PDB file of C-alpha atoms in Angstrom:
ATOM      1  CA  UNK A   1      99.652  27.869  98.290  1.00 58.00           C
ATOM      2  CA  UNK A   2     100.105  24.189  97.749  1.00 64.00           C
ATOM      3  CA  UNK A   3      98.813  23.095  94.535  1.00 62.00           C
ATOM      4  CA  UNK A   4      97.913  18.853  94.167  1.00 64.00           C
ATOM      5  CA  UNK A   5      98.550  17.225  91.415  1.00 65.00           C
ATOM      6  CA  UNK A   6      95.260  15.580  89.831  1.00 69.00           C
ATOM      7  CA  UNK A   7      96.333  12.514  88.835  1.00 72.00           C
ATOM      8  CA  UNK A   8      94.646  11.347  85.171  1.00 73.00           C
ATOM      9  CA  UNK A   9      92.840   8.880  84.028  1.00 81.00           C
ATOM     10  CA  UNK A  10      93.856   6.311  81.197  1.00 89.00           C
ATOM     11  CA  UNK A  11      92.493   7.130  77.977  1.00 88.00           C
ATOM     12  CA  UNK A  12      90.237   4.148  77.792  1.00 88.00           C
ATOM     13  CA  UNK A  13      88.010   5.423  81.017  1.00 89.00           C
ATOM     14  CA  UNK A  14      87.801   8.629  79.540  1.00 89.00           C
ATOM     15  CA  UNK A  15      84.457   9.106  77.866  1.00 90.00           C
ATOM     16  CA  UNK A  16      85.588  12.002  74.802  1.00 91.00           C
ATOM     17  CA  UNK A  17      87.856   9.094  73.026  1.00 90.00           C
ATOM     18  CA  UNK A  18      84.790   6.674  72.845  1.00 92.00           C
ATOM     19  CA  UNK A  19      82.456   9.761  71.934  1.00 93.00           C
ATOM     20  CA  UNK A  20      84.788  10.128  68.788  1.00 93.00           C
ATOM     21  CA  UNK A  21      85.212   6.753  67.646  1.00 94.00           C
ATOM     22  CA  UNK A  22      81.527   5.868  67.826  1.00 95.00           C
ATOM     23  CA  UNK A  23      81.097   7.892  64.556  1.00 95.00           C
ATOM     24  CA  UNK A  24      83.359   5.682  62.612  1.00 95.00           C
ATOM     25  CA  UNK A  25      82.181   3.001  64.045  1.00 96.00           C
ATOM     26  CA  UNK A  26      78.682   3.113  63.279  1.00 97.00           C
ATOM     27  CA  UNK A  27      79.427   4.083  59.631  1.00 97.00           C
ATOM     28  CA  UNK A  28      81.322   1.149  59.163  1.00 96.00           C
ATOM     29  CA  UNK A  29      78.631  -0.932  60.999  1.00 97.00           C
ATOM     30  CA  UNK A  30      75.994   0.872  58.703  1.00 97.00           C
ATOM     31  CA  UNK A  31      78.152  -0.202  55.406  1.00 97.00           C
ATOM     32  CA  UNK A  32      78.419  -3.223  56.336  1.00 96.00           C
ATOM     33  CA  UNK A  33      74.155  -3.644  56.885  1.00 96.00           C
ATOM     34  CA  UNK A  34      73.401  -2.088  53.729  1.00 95.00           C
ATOM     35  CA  UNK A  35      75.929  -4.316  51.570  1.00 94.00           C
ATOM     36  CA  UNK A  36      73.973  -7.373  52.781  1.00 93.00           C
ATOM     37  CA  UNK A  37      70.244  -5.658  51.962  1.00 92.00           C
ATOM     38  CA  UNK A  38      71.710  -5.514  48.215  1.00 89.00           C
ATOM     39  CA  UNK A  39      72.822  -8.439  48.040  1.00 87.00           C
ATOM     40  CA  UNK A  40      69.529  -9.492  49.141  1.00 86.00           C
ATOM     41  CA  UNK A  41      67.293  -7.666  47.545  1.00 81.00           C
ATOM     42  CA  UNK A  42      69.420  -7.612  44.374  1.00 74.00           C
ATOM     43  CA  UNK A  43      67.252  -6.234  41.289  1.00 69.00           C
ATOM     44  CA  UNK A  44      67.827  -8.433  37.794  1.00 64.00           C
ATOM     45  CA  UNK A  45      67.977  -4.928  35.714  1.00 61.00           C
ATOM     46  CA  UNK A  46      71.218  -5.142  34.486  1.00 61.00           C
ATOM     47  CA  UNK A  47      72.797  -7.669  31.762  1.00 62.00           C
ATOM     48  CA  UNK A  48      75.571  -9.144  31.951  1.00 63.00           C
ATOM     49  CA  UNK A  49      76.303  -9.354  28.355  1.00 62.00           C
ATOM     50  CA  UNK A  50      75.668  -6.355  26.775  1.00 57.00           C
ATOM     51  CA  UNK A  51      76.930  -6.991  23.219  1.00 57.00           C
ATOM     52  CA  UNK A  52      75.220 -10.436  23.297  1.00 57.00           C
ATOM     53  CA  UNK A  53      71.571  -8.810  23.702  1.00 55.00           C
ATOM     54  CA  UNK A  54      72.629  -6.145  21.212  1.00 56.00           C
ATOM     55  CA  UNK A  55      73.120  -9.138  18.889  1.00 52.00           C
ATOM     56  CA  UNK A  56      69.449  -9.919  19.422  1.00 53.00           C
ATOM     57  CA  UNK A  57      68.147  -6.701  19.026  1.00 55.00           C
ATOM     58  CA  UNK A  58      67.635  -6.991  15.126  1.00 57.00           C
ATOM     59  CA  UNK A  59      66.148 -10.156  15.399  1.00 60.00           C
ATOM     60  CA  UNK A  60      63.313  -8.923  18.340  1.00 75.00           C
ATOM     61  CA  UNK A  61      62.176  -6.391  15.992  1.00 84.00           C
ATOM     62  CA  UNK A  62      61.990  -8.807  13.101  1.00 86.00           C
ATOM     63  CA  UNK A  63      59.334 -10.656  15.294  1.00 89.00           C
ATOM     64  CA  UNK A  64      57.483  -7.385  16.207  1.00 89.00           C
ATOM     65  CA  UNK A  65      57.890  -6.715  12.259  1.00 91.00           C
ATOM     66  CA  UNK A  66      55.631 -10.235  11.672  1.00 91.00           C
ATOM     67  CA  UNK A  67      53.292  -9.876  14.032  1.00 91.00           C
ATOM     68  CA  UNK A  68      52.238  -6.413  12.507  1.00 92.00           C
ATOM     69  CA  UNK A  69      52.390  -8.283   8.861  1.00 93.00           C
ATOM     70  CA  UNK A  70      50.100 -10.637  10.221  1.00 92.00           C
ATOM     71  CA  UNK A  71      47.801  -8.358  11.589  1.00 92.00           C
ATOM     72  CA  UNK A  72      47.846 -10.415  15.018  1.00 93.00           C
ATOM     73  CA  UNK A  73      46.729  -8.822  18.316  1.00 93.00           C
ATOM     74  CA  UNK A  74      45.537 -10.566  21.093  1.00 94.00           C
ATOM     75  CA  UNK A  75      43.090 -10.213  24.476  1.00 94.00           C
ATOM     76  CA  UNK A  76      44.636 -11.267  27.551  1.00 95.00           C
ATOM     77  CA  UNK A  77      41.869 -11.646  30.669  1.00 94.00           C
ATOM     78  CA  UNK A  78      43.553 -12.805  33.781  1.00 94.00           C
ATOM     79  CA  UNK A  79      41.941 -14.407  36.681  1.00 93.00           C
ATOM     80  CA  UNK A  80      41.434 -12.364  40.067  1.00 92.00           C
ATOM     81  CA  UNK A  81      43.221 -14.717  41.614  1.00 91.00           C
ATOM     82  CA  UNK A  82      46.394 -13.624  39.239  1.00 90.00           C
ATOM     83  CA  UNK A  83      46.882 -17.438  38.667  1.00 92.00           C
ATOM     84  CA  UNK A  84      45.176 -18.200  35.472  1.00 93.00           C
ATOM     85  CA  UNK A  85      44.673 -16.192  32.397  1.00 94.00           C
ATOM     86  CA  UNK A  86      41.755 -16.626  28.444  1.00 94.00           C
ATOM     87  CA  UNK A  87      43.301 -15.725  25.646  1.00 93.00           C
ATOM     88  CA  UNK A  88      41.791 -14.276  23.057  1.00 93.00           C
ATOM     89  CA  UNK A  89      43.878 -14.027  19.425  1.00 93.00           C
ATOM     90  CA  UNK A  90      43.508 -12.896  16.115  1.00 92.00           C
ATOM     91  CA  UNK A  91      45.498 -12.785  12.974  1.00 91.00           C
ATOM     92  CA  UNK A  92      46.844 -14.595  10.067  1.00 90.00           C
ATOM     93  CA  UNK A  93      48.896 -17.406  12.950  1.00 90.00           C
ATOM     94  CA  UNK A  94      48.851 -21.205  12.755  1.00 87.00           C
ATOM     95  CA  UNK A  95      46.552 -22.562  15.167  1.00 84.00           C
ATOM     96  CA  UNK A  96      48.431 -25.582  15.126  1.00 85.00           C
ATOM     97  CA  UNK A  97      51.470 -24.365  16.738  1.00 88.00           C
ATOM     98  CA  UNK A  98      52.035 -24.064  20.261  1.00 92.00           C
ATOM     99  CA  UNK A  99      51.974 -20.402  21.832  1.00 94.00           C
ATOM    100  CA  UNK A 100      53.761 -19.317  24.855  1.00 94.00           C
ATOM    101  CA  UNK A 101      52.391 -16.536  27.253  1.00 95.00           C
ATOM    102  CA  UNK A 102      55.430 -14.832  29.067  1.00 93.00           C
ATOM    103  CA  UNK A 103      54.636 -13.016  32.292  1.00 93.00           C
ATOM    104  CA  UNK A 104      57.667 -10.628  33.436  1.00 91.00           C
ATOM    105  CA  UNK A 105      58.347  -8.744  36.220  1.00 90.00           C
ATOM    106  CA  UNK A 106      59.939  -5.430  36.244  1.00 86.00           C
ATOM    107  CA  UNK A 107      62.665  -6.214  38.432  1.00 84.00           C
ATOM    108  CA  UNK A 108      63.152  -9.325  39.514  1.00 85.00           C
ATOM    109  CA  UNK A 109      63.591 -12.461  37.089  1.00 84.00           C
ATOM    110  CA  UNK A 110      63.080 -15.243  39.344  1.00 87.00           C
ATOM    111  CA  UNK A 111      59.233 -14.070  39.158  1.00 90.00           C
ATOM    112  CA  UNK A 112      58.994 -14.357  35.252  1.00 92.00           C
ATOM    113  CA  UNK A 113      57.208 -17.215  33.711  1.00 93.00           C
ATOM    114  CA  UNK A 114      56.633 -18.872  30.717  1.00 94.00           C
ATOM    115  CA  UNK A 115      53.345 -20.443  29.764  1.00 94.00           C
ATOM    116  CA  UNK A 116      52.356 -22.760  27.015  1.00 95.00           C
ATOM    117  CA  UNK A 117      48.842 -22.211  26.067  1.00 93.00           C
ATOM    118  CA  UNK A 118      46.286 -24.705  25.787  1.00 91.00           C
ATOM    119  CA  UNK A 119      43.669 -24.655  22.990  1.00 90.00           C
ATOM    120  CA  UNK A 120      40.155 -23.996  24.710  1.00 83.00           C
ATOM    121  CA  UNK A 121      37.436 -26.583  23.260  1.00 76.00           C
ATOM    122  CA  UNK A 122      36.518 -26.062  19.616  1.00 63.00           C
ATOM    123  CA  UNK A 123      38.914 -23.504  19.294  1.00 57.00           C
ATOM    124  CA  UNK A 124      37.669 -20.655  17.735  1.00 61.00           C
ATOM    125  CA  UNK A 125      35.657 -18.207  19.971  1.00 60.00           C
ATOM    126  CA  UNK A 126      34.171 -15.518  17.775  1.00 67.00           C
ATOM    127  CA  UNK A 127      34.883 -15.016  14.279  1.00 73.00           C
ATOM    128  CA  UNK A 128      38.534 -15.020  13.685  1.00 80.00           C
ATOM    129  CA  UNK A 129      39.242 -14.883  17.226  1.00 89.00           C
ATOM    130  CA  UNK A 130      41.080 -18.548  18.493  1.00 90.00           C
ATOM    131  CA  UNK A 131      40.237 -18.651  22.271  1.00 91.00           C
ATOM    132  CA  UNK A 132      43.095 -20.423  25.017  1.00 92.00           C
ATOM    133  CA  UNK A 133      44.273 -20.734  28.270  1.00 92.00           C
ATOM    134  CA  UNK A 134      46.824 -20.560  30.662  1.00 92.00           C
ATOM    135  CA  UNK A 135      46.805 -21.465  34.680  1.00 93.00           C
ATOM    136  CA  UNK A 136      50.135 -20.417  35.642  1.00 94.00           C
ATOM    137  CA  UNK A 137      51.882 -19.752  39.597  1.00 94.00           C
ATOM    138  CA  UNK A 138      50.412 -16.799  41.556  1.00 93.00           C
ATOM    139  CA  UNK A 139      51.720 -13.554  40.421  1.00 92.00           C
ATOM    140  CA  UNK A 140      53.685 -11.829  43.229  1.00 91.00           C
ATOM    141  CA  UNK A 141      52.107  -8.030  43.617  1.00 89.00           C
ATOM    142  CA  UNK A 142      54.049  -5.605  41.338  1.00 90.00           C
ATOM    143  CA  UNK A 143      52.766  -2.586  40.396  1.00 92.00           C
ATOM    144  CA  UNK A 144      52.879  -3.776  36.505  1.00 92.00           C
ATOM    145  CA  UNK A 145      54.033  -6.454  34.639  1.00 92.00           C
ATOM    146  CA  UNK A 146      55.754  -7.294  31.057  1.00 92.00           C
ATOM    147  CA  UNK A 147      53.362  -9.753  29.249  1.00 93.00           C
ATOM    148  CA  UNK A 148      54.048 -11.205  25.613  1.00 93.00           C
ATOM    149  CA  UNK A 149      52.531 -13.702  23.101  1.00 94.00           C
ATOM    150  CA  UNK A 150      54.590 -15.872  21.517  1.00 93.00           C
ATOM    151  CA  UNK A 151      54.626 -18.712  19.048  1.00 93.00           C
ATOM    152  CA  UNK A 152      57.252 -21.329  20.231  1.00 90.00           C
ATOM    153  CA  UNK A 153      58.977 -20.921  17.001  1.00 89.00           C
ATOM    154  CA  UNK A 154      60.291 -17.510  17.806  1.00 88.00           C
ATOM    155  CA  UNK A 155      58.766 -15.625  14.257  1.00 91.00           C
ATOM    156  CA  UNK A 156      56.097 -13.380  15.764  1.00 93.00           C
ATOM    157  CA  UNK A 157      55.250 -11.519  18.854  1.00 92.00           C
ATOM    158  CA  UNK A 158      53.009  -9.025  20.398  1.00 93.00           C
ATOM    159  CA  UNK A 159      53.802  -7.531  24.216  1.00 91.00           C
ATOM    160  CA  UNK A 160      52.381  -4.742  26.176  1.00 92.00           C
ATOM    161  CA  UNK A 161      52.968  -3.469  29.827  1.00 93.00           C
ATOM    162  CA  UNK A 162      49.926  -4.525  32.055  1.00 93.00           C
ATOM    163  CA  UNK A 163      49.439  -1.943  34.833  1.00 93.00           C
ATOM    164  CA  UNK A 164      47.572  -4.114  37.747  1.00 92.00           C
ATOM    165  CA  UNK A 165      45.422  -1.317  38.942  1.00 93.00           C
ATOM    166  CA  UNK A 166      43.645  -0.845  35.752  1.00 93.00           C
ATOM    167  CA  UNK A 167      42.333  -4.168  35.573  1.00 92.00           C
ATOM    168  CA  UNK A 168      42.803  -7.578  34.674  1.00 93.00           C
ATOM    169  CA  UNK A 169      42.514  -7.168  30.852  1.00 94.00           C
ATOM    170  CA  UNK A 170      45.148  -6.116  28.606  1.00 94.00           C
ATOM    171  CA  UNK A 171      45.367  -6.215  24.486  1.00 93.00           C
ATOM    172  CA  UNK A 172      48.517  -7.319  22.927  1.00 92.00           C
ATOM    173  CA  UNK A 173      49.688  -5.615  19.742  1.00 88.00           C
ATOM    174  CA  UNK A 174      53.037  -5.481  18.099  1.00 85.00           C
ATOM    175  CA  UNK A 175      55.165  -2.836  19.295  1.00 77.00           C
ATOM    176  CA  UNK A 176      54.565  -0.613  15.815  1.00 62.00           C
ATOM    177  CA  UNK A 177      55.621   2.520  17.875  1.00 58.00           C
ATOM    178  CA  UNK A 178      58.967   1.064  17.307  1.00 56.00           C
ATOM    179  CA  UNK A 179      58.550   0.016  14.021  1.00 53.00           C
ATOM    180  CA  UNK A 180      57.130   3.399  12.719  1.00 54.00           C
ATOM    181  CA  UNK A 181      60.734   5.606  12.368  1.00 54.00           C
ATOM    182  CA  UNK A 182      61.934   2.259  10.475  1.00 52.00           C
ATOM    183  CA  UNK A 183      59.114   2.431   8.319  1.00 51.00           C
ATOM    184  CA  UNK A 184      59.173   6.098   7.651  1.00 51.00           C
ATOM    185  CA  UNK A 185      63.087   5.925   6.810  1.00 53.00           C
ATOM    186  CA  UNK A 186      62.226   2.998   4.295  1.00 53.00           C
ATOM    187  CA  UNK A 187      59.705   5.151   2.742  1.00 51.00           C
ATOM    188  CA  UNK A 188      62.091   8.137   1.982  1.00 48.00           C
TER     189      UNK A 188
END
């Protein structure tokens, strides 16, 4: 019996070597794509200074903690167009001084803007109600947004959360749900 040698190949032209590296390979490949989608698509949800905004804390609910003194609430009505918004406020305010309407998105801060209102003719509306405006860029979609009435002096402010498929009107009202357990624990 004469036995012949088989003579092998060299690794390289063997197909199990390549078989067992392409499962490395295609995780590194796959790292490699999903580092640059988060650095694209980055989200604006976390702070970089943390003890900086807890600084600021006190003095955001001081502003919530006026606006509920004052008694001021407001109407917001934006356009259908998401690019233009009436006003409607109430309250013991100054008319005089300028208010700011700030429009945030959830996620992403390049998309947040702030408007300075502009008194609408005569003024008052309805009663105590002052009536203004505000044309502002197109809203990207979102499925809700952060909106917030200002004055520019930074002592008062009402905010609420403005879920787009509900509508295009939203009231403003301090944010007493925080407020109440301070309240409550001054009372006792």
């Amino acid at each position: 019996m004469i036995l012949t040698r088989q003579q092998s190949k060299v690794w390289y032209k063997e197909p199990w070597p390549w078989l067992l590296m392409a499962g490395p390979a295609i995780v590194v490949v796959a790292g490699f794509i999903t580092f640059y989608l988060a650095q694209v698509n980055a989200a604006d949800l976390v702070s970089d200074d943390y003890y900086k905004d807890g600084k600021h804390i006190d003095i955001q609910l001081h502003r919530d903690e006026e606006a509920l003194k004052r008694h001021i609430t407001a109407q917001v009505l934006v356009s259908p167009d998401n690019n233009a918004a009436k006003v409607l406020v109430s309250g013991d305010f100054d008319a005089a001084q300028p208010l700011n309407l700030v429009l945030m998105h959830p996620a992403k801060k390049a998309y947040d803007q702030t408007v300075k209102l502009l008194p609408a003719q005569g003024g008052v509306a309805s009663g105590n109600k002052h009536e203004y405006s505000a044309v502002f860029k197109p809203l990207p979609d979102a499925n809700h947004w952060y909106v917030r009435l200002e004055d520019a002096a930074g002592k008062w402010r009402v905010e609420d959360k403005w879920i787009v498929s509900q509508g295009n009107a939203l009231n403003l009202k301090p944010m007493d749900k925080l407020l109440a357990p301070q309240a409550a624990a001054a009372g006792h």
